[in-house]
Coordinates of C-alpha atoms in Angstrom, one line a residue:
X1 CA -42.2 194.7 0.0
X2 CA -43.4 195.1 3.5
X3 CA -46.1 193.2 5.0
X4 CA -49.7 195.5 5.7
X5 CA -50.1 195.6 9.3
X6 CA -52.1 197.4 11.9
X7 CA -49.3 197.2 14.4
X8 CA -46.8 200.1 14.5
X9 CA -43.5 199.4 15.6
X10 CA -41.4 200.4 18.4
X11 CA -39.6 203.2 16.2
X12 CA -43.0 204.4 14.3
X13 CA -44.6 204.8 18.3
X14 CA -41.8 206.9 19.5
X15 CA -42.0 208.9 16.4
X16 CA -46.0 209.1 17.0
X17 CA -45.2 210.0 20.8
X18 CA -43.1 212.8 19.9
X19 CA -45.0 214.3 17.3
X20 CA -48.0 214.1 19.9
X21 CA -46.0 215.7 22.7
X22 CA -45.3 218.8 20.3
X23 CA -49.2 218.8 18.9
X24 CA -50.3 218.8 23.1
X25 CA -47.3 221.0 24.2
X26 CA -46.8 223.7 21.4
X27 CA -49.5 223.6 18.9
X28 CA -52.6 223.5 21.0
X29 CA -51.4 226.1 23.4
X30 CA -51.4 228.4 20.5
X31 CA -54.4 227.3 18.1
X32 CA -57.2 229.6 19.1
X33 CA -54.8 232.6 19.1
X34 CA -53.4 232.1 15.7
X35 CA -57.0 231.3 14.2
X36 CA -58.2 234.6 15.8
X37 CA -55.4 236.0 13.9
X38 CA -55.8 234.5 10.8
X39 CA -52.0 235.0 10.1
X40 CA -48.9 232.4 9.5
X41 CA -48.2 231.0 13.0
X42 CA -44.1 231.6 12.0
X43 CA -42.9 231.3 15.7
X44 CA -44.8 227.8 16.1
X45 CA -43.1 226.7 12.4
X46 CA -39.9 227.9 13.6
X47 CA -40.0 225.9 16.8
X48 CA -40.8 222.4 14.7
X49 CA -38.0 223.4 12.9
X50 CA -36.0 223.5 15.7
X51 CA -37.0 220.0 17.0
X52 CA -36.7 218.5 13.3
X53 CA -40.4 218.3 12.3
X54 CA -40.2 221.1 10.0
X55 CA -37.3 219.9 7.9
X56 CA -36.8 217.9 4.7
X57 CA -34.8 214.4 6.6
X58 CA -38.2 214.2 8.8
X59 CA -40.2 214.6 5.9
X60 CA -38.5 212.3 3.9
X61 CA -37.9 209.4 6.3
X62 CA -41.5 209.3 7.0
X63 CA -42.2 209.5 3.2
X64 CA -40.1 206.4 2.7
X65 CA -41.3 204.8 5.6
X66 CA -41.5 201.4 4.1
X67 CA -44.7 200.7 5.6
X68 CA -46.2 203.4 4.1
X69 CA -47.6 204.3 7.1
X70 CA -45.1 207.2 8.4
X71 CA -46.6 210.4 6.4
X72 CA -50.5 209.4 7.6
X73 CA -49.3 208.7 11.6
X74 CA -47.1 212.0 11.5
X75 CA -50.3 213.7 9.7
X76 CA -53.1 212.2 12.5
X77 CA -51.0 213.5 15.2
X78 CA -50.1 217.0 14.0
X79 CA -53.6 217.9 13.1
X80 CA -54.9 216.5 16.4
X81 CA -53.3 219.3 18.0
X82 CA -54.8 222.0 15.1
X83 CA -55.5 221.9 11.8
X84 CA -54.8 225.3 10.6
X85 CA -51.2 225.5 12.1
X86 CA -50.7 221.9 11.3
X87 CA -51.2 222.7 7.8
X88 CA -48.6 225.9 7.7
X89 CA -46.5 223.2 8.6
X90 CA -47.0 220.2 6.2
X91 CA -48.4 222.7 3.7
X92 CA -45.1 222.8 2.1
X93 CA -45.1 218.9 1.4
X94 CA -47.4 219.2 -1.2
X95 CA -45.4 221.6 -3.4
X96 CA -42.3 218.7 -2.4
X97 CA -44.4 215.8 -3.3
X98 CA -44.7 217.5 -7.0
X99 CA -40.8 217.3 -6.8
X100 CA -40.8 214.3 -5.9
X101 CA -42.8 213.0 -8.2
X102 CA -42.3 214.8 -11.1
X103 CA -38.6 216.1 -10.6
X104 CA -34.9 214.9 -11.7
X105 CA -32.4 214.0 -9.2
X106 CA -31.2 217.0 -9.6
X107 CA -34.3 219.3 -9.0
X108 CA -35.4 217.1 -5.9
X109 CA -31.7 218.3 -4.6
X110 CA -31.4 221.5 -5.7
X111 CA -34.8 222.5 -4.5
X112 CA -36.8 220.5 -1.7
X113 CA -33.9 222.3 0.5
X114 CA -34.9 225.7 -0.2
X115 CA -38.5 225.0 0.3
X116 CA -37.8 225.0 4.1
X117 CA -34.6 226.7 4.9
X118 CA -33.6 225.8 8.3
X119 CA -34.2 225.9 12.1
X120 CA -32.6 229.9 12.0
X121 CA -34.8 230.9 8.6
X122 CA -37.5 228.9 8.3
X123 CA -39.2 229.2 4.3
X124 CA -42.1 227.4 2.8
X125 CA -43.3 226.9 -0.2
X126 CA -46.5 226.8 -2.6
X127 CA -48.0 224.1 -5.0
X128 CA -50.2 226.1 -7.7
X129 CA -52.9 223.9 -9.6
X130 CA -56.1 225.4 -9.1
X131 CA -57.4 228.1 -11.0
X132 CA -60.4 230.8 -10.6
X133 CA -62.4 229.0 -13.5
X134 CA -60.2 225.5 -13.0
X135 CA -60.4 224.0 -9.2
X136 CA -61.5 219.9 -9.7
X137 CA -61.8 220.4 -13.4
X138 CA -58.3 220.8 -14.2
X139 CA -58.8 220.9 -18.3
X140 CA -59.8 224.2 -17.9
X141 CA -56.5 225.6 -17.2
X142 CA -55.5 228.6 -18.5
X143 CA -52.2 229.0 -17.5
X144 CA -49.7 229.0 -20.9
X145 CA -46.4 228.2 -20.4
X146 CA -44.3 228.5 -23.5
X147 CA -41.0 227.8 -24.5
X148 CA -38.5 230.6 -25.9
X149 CA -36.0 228.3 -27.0
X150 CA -33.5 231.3 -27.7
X151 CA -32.9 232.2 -24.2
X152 CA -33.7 228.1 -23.2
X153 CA -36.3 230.0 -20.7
X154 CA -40.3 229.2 -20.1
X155 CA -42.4 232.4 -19.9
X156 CA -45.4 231.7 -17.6
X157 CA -48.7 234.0 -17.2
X158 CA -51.5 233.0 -15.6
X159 CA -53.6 233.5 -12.4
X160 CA -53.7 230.4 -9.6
X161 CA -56.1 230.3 -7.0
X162 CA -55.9 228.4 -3.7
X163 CA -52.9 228.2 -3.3
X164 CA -51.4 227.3 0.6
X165 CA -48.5 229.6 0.9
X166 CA -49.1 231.3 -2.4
X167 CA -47.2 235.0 -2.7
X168 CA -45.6 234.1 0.8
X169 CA -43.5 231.0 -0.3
X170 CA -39.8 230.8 -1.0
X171 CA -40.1 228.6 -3.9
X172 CA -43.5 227.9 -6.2
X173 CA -44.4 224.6 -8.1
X174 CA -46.7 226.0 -10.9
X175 CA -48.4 223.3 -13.2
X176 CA -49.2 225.4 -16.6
X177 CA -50.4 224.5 -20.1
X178 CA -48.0 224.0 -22.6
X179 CA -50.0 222.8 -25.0
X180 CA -53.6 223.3 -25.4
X181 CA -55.0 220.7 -27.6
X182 CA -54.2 218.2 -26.2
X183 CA -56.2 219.3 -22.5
X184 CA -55.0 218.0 -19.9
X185 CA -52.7 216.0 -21.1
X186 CA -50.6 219.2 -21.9
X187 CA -49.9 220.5 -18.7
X188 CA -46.0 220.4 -17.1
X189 CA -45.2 221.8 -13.8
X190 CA -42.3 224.3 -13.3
X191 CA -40.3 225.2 -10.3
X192 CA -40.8 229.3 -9.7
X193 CA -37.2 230.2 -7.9
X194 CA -37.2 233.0 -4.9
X195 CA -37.6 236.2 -5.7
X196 CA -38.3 235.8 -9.3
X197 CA -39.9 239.0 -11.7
X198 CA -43.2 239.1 -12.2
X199 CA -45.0 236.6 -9.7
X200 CA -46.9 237.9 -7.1
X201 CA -49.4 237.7 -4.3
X202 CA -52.8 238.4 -5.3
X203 CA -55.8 238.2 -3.3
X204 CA -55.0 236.6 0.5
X205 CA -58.5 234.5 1.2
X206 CA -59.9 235.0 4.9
X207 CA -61.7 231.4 5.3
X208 CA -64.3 229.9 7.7
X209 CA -61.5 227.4 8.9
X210 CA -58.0 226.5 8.9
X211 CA -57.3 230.1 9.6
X212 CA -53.8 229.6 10.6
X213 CA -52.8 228.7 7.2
X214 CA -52.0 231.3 4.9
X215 CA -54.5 230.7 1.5
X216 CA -53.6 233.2 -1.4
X217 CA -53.7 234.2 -5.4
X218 CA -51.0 234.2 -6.9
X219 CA -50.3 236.7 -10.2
X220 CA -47.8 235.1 -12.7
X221 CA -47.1 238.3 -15.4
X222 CA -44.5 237.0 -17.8
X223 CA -42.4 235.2 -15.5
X224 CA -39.3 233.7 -16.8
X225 CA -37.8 230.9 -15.4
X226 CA -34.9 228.9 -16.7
X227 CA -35.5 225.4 -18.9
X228 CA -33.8 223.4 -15.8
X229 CA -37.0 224.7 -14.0
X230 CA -39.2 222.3 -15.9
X231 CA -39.9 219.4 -13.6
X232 CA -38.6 216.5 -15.3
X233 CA -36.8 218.4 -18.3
X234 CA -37.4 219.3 -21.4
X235 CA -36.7 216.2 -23.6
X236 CA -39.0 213.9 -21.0
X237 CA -41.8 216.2 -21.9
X238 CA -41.7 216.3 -25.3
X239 CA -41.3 212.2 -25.6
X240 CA -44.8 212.4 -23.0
X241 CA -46.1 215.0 -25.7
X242 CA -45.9 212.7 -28.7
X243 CA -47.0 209.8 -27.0
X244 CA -50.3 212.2 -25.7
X245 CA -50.8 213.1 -29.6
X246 CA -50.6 209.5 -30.7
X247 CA -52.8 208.4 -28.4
X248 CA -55.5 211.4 -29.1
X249 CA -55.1 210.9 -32.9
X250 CA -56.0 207.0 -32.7
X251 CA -58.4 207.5 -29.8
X252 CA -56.2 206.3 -27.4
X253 CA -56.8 206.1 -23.1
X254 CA -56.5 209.2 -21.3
X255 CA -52.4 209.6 -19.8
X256 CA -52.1 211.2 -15.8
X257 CA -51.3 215.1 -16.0
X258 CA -48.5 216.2 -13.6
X259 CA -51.2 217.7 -11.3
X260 CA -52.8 214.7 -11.3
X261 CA -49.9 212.5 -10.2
X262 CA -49.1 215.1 -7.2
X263 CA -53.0 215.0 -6.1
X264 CA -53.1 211.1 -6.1
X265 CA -50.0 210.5 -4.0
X266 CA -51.7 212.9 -1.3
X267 CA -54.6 212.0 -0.5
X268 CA -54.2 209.2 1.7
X269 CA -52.4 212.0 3.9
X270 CA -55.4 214.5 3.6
X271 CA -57.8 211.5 4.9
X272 CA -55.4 211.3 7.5
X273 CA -55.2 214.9 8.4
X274 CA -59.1 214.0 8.6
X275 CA -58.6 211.3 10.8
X276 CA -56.4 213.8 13.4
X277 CA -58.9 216.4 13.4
X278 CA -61.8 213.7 13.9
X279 CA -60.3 212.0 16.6
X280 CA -59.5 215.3 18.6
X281 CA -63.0 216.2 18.8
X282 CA -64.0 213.1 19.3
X283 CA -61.8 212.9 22.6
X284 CA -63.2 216.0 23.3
X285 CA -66.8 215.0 23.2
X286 CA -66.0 211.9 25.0
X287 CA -64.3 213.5 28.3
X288 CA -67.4 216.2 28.3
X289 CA -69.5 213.4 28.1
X290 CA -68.3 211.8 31.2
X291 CA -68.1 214.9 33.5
X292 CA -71.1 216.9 32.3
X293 CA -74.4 216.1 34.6
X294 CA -77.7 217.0 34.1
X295 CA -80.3 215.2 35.9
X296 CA -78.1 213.9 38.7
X297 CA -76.0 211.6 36.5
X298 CA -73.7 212.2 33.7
X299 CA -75.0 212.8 30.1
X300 CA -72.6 209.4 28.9
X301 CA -75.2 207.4 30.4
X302 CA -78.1 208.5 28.4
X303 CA -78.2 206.1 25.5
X304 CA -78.8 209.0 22.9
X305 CA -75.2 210.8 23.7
X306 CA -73.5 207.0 24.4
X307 CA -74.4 205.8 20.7
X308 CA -73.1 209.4 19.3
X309 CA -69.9 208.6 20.9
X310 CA -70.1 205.1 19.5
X311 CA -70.8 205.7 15.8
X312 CA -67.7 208.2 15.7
X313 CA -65.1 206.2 17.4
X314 CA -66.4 203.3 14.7
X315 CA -66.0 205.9 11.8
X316 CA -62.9 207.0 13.1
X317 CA -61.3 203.6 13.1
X318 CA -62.6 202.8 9.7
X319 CA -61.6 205.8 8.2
X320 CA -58.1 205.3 9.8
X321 CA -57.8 202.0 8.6
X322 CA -58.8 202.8 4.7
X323 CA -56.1 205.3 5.1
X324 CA -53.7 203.1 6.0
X325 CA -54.6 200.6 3.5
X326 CA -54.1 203.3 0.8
X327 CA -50.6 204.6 2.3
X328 CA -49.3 201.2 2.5
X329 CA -50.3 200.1 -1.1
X330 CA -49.2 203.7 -2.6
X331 CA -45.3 203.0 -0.9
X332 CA -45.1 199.3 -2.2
X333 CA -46.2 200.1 -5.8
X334 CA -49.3 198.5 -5.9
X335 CA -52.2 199.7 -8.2
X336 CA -55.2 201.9 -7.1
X337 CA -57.5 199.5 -9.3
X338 CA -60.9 199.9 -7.0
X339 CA -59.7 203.8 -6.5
X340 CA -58.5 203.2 -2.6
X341 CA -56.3 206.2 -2.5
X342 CA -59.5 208.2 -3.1
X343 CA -61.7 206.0 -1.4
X344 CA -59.5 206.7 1.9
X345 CA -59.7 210.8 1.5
X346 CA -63.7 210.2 0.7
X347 CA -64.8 208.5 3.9
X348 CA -62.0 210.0 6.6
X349 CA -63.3 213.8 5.1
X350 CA -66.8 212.8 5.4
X351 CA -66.2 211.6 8.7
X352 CA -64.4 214.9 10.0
X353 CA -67.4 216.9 9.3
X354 CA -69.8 214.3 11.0
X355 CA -68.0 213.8 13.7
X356 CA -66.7 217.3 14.6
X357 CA -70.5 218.3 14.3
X358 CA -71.8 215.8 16.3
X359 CA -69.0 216.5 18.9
X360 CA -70.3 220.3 18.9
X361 CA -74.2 218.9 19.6
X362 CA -72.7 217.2 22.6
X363 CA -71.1 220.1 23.7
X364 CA -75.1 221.6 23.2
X365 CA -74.6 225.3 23.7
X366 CA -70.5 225.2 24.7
X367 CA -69.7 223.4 21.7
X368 CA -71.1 226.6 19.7
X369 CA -68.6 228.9 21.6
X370 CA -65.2 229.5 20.8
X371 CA -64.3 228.3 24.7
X372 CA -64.4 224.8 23.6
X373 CA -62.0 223.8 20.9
X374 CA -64.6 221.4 19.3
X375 CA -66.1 225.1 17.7
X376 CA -63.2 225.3 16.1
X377 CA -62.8 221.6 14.9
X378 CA -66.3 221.7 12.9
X379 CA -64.6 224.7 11.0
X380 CA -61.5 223.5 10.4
X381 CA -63.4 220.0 9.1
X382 CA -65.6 221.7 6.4
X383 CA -61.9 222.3 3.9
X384 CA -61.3 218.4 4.2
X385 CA -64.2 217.4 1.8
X386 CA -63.3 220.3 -0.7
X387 CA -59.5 220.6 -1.1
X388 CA -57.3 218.5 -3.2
X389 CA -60.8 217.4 -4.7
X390 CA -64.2 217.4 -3.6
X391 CA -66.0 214.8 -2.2
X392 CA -68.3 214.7 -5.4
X393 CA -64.7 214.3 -7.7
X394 CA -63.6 211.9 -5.6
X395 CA -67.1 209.4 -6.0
X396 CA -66.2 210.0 -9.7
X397 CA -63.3 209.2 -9.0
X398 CA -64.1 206.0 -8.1
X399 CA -66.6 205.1 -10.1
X400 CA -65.0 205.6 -13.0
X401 CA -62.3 203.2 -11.8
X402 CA -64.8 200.4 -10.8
X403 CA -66.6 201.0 -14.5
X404 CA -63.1 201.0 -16.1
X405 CA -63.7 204.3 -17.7
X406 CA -61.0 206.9 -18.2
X407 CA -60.5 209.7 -15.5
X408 CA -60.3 213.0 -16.9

């Protein structure tokens, strides 16, 4: 188990140095363009596929950074340089953490690869939870998935909602219901293969931020995919079946849904996708701070603006630092007893939105144009306290964990 520390070391800083390089070099030249466009920044996802970013061996050494801290550093400095093309680009690590954490041997090595093709024919692909009438409360899914044990197939119709790279993506990770009574505790996730009959794109969302990233429905109309596309197989469901009945017919605790698992492993790395987009605008404010004048002097030294700047470079390093805490106990296997995971994608979303907006009020009437950046920032910051649940589910959350109570 390795040792928490606030230190990175010489390998981690060249990795953060490179990453930064490409967030100030290729992904800020071309943020406000592709958020005017509202379109999948492809050429920008092909180019950090050429340089190894966008690839499944970067993704995974950082993932098994033993640390822990690999995934939230490569996170902070990507969305420093933009959130909305920052997420096209890690958007497919979601639908790869499922895998991951769901998945065979097999399935992680049969399909993690497809998700992002290479540096010549770049793919992506899609993580489907959220539903029109089920976003934080995921018992209210009405995606069935059921079983035609015949063909040894699962037929899937439903509607998903939400969904990063949904209709566009080269393979889909859909969590469905395969058995009702039993809530949430009977949902599965299945692996959606390219090109597969009967799944579609539905509605494509046009957002207030993160424009960049595509957003879509997706339509699944009796889609059929093989049994091997069951995360986790067939015969490893049904044992977590029986054990969900037993437990609900003597009253048992509450046992993690698939969605759940994915959702818990990443969001340490949203709060520090927070943390990148904090700490640009911060950096922002600051520098306008020191070279804007009014009254003969510049506005840094009016106590008012100074204490601003103050308060978010504290928040920021707090918020970075219960991220880190998270990361680091998530890769070593230790427990989430006080909820830390969730406490770390609370306070580094909360702070986004604070600090982006205070950033903008510096900025006074340039931060509220689209010729400053920090416009953008406060836009982009608004998503981090709502996806991969809201800040009001992730208090709950936590208190349920510090009452001991079961989390539905």
């Amino acid at each position: 188990m390795a040792e928490f520390t606030m230190e990175l070391n010489d390998e981690q800083k060249e990795v953060r140095d490179w990453l930064h390089g490409f967030a100030a070099d290729v992904i800020r030249p071309a943020a406000a363009e592709w958020d005017e466009r509202e379109e999948t920044p492809w050429p920008v996802i092909q180019e950090a596929a050429k340089v190894g970013i966008y690839s499944l061996d970067f993704y995974a050494q950082q993932y098994f950074d033993p640390t822990g801290l690999g995934i939230p550093m490569a996170m902070e400095e990507l969305f420093w340089g933009d959130a909305g093309i920052a997420l096209s680009i890690v958007g497919t690590g979601l639908a790869a953490v499922g895998v991951l954490a769901n998945g065979t041997e097999e399935q992680i090595g049969t399909w993690i690869p497809q998700m992002y093709g290479d540096a010549n024919d770049v793919k992506v692909a899609a993580f489907c939870s959220s539903e029109p009438d089920a976003g934080s409360d995921v018992a209210s899914m009405r995606t069935r998935a059921v079983y035609d044990e015949a063909k040894d197939e699962w037929v899937l119709n439903g509607t998903k909602t939400w969904a990063t790279n949904g209709g566009i993506a080269n393979v889909h990770v859909v969590v469905a219901v395969v058995d009702a009574e039993l809530g949430s505790k009977g949902h599965a996730s299945f692996i959606v293969p390219p090109s597969t009959p009967g799944l579609s794109q539905g509605q494509k969302f046009k957002k207030h931020g993160i424009r960049a990233s595509h957003t879509a429905e997706v339509i699944l109309d009796n889609v059929r995919v093989p049994g091997s596309c069951l995360l986790g197989g067939k015969e490893k469901l049904d044992a977590r079946l029986a054990r969900a009945r037993e437990k609900a017919r003597k009253g048992g605790e509450r046992v993690k849904n698939a969605a759940m698992a994915t959702f818990e492993a990443s969001r340490p790395a949203v709060g520090a996708m927070a943390v990148g987009t904090a700490r640009a605008a911060y950096e922002v404010a600051l520098e306008y701070a020191q070279t804007r004048e009014q009254f003969g002097r510049p506005i840094i030294d009016n106590q008012g603006v100074a204490f601003q700047l103050a308060d978010m470079r504290t928040s920021i390093d707090a918020a970075r630092l219960l991220v880190w805490r998270a990361s680091w106990m998530a890769i070593n296997g230790k427990p989430f007893t006080a909820a830390e995971g969730s406490m770390s994608k609370l306070f580094a979303s909360e702070t986004a939105k604070k600090v982006t907006a205070q950033a903008v009020q510096i900025l006074g009437g340039n931060g509220y144009t689209r010729e400053y950046p920090v416009e953008r920032m406060h836009r982009d910051s608004a998503i981090y306290t709502i996806f991969e649940g809201t800040s009001e589910i992730q208090r709950l959350v936590i208190a349920r964990t510090l009452a001991g109570m079961p989390i539905r």
